Tab-separated table of C-alpha atoms in Angstrom:
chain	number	residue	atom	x	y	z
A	1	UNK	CA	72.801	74.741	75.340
A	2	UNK	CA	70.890	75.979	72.129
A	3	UNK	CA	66.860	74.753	72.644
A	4	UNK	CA	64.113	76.422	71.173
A	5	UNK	CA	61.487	78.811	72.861
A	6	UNK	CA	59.290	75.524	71.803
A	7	UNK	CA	60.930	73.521	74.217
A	8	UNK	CA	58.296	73.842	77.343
A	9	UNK	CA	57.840	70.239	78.819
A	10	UNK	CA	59.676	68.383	81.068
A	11	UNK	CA	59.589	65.056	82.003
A	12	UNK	CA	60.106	63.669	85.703
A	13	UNK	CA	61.110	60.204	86.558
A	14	UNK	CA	61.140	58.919	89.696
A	15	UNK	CA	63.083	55.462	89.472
A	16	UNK	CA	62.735	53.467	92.642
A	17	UNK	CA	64.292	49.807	92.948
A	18	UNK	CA	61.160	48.035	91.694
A	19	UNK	CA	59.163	50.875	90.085
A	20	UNK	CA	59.418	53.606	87.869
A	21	UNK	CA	56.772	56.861	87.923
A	22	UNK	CA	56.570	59.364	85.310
A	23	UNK	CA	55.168	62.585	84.714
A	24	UNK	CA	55.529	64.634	81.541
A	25	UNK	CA	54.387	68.611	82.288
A	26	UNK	CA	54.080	71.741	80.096
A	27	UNK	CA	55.727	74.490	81.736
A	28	UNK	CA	53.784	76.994	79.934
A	29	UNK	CA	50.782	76.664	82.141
A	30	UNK	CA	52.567	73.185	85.011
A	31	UNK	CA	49.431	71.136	83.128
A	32	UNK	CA	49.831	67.360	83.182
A	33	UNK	CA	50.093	65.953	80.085
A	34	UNK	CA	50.846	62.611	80.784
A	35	UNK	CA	51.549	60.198	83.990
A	36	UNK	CA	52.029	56.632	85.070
A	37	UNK	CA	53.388	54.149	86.774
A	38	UNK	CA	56.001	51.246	85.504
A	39	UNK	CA	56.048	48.569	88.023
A	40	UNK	CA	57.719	45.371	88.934
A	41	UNK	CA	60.904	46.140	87.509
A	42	UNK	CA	63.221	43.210	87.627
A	43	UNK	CA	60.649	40.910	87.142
A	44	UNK	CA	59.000	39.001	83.780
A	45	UNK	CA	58.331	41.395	81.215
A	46	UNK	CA	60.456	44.479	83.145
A	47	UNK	CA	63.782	42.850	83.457
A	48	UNK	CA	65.353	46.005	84.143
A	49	UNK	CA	65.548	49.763	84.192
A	50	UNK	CA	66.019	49.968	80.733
A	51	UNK	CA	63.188	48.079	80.076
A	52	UNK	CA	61.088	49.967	81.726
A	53	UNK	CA	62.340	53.095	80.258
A	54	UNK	CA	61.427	51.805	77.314
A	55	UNK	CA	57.456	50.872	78.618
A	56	UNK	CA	57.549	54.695	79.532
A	57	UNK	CA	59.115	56.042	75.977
A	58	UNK	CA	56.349	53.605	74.572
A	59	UNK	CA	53.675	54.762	76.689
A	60	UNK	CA	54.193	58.103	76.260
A	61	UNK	CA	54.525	57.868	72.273
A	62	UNK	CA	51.411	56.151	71.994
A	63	UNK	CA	50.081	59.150	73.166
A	64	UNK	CA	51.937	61.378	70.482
A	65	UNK	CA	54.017	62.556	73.671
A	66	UNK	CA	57.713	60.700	72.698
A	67	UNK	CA	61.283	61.073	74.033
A	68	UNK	CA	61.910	62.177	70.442
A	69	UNK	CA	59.737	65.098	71.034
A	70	UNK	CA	60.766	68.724	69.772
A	71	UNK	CA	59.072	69.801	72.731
A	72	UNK	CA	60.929	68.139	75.535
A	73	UNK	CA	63.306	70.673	77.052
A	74	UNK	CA	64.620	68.336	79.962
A	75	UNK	CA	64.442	65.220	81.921
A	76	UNK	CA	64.091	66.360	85.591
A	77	UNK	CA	64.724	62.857	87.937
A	78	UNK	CA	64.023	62.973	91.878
A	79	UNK	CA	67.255	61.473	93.878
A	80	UNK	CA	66.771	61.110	97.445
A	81	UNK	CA	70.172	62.075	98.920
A	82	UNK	CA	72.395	64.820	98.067
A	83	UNK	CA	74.445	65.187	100.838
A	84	UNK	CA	76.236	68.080	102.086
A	85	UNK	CA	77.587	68.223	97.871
A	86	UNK	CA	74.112	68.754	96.537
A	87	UNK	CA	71.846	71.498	98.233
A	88	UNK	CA	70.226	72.709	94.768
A	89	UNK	CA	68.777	71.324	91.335
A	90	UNK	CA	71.888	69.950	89.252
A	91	UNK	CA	72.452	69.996	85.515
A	92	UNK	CA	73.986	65.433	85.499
A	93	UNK	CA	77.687	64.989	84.075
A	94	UNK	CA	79.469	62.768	84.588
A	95	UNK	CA	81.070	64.114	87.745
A	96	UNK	CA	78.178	65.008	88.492
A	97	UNK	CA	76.501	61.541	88.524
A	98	UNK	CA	79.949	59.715	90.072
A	99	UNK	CA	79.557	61.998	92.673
A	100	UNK	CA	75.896	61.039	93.584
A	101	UNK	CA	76.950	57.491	93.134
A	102	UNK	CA	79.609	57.699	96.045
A	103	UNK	CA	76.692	58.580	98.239
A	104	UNK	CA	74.944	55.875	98.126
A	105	UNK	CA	75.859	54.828	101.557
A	106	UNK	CA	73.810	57.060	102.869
A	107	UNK	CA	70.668	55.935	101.183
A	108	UNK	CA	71.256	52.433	99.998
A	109	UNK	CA	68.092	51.497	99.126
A	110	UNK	CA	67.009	55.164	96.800
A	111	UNK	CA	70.082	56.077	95.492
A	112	UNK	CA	71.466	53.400	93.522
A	113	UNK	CA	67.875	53.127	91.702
A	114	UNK	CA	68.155	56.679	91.499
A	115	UNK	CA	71.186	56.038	89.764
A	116	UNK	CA	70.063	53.564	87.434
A	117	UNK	CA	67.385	55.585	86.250
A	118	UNK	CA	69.931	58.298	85.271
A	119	UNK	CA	71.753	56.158	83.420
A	120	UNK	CA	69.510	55.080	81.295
A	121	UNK	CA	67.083	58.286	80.416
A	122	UNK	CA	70.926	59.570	79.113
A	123	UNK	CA	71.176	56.761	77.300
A	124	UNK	CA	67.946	57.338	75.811
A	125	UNK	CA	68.446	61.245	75.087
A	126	UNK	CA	71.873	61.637	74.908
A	127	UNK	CA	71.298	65.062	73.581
A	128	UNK	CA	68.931	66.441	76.375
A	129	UNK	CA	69.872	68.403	79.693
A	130	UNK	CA	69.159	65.942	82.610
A	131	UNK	CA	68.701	68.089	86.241
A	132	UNK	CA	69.167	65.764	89.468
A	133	UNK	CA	66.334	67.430	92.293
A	134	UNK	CA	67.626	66.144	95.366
A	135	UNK	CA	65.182	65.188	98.552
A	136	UNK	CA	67.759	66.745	100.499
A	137	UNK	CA	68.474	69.837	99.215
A	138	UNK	CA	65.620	72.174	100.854
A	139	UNK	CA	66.468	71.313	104.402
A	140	UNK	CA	70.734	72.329	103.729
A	141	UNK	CA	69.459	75.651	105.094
A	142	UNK	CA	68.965	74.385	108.637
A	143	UNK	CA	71.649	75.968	110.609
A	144	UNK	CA	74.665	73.811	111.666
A	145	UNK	CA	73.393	73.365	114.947
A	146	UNK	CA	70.080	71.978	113.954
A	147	UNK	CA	71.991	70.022	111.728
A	148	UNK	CA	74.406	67.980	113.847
A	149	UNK	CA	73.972	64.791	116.300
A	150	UNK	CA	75.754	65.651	119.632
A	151	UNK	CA	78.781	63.066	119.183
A	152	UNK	CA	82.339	63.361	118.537
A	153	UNK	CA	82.684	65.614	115.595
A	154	UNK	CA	85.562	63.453	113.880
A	155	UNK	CA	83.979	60.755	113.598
A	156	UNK	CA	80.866	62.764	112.549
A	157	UNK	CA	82.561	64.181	109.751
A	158	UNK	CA	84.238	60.946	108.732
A	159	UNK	CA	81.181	59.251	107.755
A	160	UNK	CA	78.894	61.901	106.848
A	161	UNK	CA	76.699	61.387	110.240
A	162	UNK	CA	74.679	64.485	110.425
A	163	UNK	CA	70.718	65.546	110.081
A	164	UNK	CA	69.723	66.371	106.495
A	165	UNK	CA	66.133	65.527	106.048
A	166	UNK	CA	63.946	64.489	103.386
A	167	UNK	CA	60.562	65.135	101.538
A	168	UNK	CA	62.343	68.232	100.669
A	169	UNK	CA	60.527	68.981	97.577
A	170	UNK	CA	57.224	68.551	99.075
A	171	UNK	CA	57.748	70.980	101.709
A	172	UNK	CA	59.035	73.293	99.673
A	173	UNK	CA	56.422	73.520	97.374
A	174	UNK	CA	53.795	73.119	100.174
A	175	UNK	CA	55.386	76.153	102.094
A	176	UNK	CA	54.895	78.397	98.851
A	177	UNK	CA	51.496	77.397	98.247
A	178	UNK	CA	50.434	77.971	101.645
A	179	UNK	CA	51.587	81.750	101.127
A	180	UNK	CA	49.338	81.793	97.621
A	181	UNK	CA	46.716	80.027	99.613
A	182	UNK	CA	47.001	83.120	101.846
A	183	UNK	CA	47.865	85.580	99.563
A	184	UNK	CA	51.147	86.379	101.161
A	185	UNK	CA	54.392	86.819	100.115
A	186	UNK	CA	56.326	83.430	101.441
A	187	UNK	CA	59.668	85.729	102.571
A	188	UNK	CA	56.778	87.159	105.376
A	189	UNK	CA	55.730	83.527	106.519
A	190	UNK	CA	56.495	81.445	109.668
A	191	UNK	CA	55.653	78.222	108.502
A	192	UNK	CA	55.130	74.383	109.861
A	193	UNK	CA	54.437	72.116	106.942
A	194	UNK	CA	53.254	68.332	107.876
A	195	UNK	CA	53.940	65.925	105.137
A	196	UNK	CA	52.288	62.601	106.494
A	197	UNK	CA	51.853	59.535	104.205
A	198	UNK	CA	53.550	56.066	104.588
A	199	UNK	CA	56.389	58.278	104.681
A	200	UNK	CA	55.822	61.568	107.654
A	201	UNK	CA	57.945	64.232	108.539
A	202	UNK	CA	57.592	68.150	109.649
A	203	UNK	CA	59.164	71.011	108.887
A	204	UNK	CA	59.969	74.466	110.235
A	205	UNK	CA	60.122	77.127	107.914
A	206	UNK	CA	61.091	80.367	108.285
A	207	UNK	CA	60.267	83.191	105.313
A	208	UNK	CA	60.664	80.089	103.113
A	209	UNK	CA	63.493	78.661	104.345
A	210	UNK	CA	63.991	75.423	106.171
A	211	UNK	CA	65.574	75.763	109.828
A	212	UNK	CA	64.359	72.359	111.546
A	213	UNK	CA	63.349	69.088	110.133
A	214	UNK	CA	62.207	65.764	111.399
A	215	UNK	CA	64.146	63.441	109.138
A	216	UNK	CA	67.941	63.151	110.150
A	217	UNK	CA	70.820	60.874	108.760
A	218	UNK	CA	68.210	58.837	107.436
A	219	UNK	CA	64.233	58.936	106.789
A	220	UNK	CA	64.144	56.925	109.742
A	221	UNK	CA	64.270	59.811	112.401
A	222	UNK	CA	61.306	61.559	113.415
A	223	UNK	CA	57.477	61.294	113.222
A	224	UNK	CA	55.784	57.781	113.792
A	225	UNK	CA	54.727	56.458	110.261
A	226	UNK	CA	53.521	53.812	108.376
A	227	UNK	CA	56.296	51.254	109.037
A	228	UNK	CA	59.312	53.368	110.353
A	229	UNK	CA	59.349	53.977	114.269
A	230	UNK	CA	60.418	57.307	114.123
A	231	UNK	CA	62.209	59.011	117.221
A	232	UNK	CA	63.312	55.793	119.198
A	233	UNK	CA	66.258	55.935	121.963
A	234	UNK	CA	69.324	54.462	120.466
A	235	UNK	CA	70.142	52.502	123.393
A	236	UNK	CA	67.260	50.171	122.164
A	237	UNK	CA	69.278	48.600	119.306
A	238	UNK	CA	71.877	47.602	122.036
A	239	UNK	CA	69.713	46.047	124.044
A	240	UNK	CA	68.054	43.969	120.782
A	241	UNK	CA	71.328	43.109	119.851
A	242	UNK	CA	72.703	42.243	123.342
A	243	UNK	CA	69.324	40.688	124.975
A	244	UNK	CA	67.748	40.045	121.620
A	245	UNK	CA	70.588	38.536	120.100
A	246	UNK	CA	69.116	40.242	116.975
A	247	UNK	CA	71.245	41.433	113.599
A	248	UNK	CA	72.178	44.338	112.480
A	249	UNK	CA	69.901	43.810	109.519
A	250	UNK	CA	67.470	42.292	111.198
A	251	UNK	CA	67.471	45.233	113.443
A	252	UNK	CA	67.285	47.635	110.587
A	253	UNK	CA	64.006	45.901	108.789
A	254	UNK	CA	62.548	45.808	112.416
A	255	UNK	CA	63.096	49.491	112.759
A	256	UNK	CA	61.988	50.543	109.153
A	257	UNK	CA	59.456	47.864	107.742
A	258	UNK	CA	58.292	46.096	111.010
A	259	UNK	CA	57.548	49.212	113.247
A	260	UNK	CA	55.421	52.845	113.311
A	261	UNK	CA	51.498	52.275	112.806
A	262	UNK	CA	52.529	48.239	111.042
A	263	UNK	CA	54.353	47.178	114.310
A	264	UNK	CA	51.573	48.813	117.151
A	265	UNK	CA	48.422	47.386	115.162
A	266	UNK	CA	49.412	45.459	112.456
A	267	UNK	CA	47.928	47.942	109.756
A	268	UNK	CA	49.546	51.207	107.948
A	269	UNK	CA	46.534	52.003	106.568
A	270	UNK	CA	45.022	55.326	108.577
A	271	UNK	CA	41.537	54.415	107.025
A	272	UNK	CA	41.254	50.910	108.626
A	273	UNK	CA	42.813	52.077	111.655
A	274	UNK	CA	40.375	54.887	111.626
A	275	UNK	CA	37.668	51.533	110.753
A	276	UNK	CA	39.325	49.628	113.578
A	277	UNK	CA	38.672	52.337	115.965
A	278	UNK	CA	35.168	52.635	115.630
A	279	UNK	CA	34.960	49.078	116.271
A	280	UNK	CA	36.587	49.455	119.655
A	281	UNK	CA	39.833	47.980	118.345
A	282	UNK	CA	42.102	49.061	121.512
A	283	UNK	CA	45.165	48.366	118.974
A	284	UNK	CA	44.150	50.420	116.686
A	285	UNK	CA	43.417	53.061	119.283
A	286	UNK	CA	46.603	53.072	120.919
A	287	UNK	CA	48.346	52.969	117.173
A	288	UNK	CA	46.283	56.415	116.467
A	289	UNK	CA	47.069	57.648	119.739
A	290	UNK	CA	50.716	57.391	119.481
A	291	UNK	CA	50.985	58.972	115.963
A	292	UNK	CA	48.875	61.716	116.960
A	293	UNK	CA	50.768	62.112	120.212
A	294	UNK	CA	53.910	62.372	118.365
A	295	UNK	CA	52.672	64.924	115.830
A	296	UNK	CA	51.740	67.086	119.167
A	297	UNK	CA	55.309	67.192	120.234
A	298	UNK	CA	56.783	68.162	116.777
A	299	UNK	CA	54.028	71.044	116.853
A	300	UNK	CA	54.653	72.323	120.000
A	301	UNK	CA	58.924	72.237	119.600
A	302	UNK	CA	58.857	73.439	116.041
A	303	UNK	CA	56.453	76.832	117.581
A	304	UNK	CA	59.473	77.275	120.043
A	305	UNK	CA	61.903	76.904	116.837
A	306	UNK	CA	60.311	79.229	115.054
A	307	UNK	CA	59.016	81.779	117.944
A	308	UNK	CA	56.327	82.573	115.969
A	309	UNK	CA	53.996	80.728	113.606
A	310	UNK	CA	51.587	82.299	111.198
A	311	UNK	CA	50.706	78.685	108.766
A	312	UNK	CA	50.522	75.345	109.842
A	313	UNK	CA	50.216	72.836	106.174
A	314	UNK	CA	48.753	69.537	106.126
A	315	UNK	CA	49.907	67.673	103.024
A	316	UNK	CA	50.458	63.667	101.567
A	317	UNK	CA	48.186	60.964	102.124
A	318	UNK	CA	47.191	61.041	105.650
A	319	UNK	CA	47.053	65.384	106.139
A	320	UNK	CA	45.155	65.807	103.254
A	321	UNK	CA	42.569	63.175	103.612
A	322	UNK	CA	42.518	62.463	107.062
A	323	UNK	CA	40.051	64.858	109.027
A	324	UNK	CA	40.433	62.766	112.158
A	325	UNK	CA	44.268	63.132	112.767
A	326	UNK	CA	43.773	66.740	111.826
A	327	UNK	CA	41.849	67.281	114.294
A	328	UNK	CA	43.199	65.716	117.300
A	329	UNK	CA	46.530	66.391	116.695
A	330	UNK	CA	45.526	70.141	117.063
A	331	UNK	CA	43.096	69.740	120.168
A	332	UNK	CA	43.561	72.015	122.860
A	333	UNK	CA	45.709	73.918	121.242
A	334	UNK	CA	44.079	77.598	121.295
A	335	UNK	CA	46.915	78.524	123.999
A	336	UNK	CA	49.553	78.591	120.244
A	337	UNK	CA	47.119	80.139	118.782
A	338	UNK	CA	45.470	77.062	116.849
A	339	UNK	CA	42.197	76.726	116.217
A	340	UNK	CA	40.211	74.077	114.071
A	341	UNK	CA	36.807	74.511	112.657
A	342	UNK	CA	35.248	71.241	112.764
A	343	UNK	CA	32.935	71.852	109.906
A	344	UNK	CA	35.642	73.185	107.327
A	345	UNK	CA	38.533	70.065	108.704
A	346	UNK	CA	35.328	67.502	107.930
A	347	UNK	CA	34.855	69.020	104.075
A	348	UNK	CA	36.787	67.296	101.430
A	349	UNK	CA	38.166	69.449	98.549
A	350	UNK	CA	40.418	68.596	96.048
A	351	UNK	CA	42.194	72.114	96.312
A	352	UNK	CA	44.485	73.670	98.775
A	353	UNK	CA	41.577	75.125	101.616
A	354	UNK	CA	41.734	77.086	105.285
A	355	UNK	CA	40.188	74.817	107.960
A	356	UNK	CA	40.892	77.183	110.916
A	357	UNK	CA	38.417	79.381	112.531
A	358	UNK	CA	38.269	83.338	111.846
A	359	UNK	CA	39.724	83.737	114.787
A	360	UNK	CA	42.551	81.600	114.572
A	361	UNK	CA	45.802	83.410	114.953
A	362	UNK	CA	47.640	80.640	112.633
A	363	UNK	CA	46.271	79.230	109.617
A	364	UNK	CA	45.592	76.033	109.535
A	365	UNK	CA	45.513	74.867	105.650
A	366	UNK	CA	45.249	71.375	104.150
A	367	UNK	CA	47.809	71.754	100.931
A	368	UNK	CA	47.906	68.754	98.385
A	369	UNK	CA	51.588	67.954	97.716
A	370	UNK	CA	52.711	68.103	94.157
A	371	UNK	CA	56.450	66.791	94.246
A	372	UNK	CA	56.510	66.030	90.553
A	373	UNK	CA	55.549	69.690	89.873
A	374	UNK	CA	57.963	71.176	92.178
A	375	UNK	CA	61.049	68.642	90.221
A	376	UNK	CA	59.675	70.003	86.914
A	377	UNK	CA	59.711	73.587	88.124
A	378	UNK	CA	63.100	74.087	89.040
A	379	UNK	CA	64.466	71.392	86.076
A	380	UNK	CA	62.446	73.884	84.111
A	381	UNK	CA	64.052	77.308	86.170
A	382	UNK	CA	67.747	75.749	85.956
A	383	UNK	CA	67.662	75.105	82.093
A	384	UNK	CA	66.535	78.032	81.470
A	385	UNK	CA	68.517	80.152	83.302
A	386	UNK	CA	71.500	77.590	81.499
A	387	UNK	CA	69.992	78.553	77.806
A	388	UNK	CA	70.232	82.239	78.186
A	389	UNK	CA	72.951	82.179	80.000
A	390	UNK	CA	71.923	83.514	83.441
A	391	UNK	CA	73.307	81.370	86.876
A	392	UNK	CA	70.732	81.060	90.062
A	393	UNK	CA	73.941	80.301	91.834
């Protein structure tokens, strides 16, 4: 690869099946120079992905920020699943892309987007490196047995059944900043990050590396969210199917569009549960009680996991802007050493802050997630090392 020293900005594309976010960042200084959103793809004026490539090459020219750009160094794309084949940032070939493609099983609804979106930013810029950052790829550090589903290992193998999480980016950006926040190095760290939006899961990290996740063969596993059930016996989707005489689709959108916060009180929305609530809404209460409850659990095994725990990160949606989950889903808990002060959880801030008391023998930090950042970053780290001719690996 021969790029200039000029060449400091990356652009990150996140193409999902009906929508395609951008961000373009200097690396110089991780500044934002430019962001949006391209939605409704498929549809009217967006027939496609390559239409709405072309909205964001537009878009971004208009502001004298173009694909054509001197300046661009890379195209940096979040793909959810990498497998067991992908467990770092990867410069796209071909191979390279077949390879992602014959994993779309195991994430039919991201992947093939995912794919798309490759496809046609090469198309575009032919010319520039294009790094794959795979949702995956910070939780291929949990041991093997964290990893694996107790059933017969054959047929485990076979079809790829095993745990490999998700949100990976967040949490590992969101486990580093917590160690800036703190002014610690992360290697010294015990650390449970929280990533709760539509989307939730939790992570145990250890000296900045991922040992337990939440997420497992699919972003299904885990945490109660916003329409996903979360950790669910799987003896129930016999009994829908037997009693039920429900699908196996049908099944599947139950599980992951009809269920979580959506399917106890009708709304995925924390701030109109948290609305509902004061109302009385016993729905709504239940809804926060069994999100919270959930949460609790994860807290308290992931503690064990780790054996000790000096950080615990609230991040996404709900942990940064929720001060009521926060709070009660760390209640009582001065016997792990967690304590909350009420004052500091109730202040909004737009930074990464502490909201535990002096006392406190974990932190307790609220850490806004910055996936795009974190693709950039190591798109950034792995062309770089590629143009002086350095390896991570």
């Amino acid at each position: 690869m021969n790029h200039s020293p000029d060449q400091t900005r990356v652009l990150v594309l996140n193409s999902g099946s009906s929508s395609v976010k951008y961000q373009l960042l200097d690396m110089t200084d991780g500044s934002r120079l430019a962001a949006g959103i391209v939605e409704r793809v498929g549809e009217g004026e967006v027939p496609d992905h390559t239409a709405a490539l072309d909205r964001v090459s537009g878009e971004l020219s208009a502001q004298g920020l173009g694909l054509d750009s001197p300046a661009l160094a890379a195209v940096g794309h979040r793909v959810v699943h990498g497998g067991t084949r992908f467990t770092e940032p990867t410069l796209i070939t071909d191979d390279v892309l077949a390879e992602i493609e014959k994993l779309v099983p195991l994430a039919p609804l991201h992947n093939p987007a995912n794919v798309t979106g490759i496809k046609v930013a090469r198309t575009l810029r032919p010319d520039l490196p294009q790094v794959a950052v795979f949702d995956t790829a910070f939780h291929a550090t949990m041991p093997e047995y964290a990893a694996r589903y107790a059933i017969d290992v054959d047929t485990a193998d076979r079809y790829g059944v095993r745990r490999y999480g998700f949100h990976g980016t967040s949490h590992a950006y969101v486990s580093r900043a917590v160690a800036d926040l703190l002014g610690k190095d992360v290697a010294d760290l015990n650390t449970i990050v929280l990533h709760l939006g539509n989307g939730a899961s939790a992570s145990a990290v250890a000296g900045g590396v991922c040992v337990e996740t939440s997420m497992g063969l699919t972003p299904l596993e885990g945490l109660v969210m916003g329409t996903r059930s979360g950790d669910l016996d799987p003896a129930a989707i016999f009994h829908l199917a037997r009693v039920g005489g429900m699908s196996v689709d049908e099944i599947d959108a139950l599980l992951n569009k009809h269920s979580g916060l959506i399917g106890l009180c009708g709304d995925n929305d924390m701030r109109e549960i948290g609305r509902r609530m004061g109302e009385g809404d016993a729905d709504a209460q239940l809804a926060f009680d069994v999100y919270v409850h959930r949460l609790r659990k994860y807290v308290g095994a992931y503690t064990a996991v780790l054996g000790r725990v000096d950080a615990l990160a609230f991040t996404a949606g709900v942990g940064e802007n929720s001060a009521a989950v926060r709070e009660a889903t760390l209640r009582g808990l001065g016997g792990l050493g967690i304590e909350v002060d009420t004052v500091r959880n109730a202040l909004r801030g737009s930074g990464g802050r502490l909201i535990s008391t002096e006392r406190s023998a974990v932190a307790v930090a609220v850490v806004p997630t910055d996936e795009e950042l974190e693709i950039a970053t190591q798109t950034y780290r792995l062309v770089s090392a590629e143009r002086s001719g350095t390896s991570e690996r």
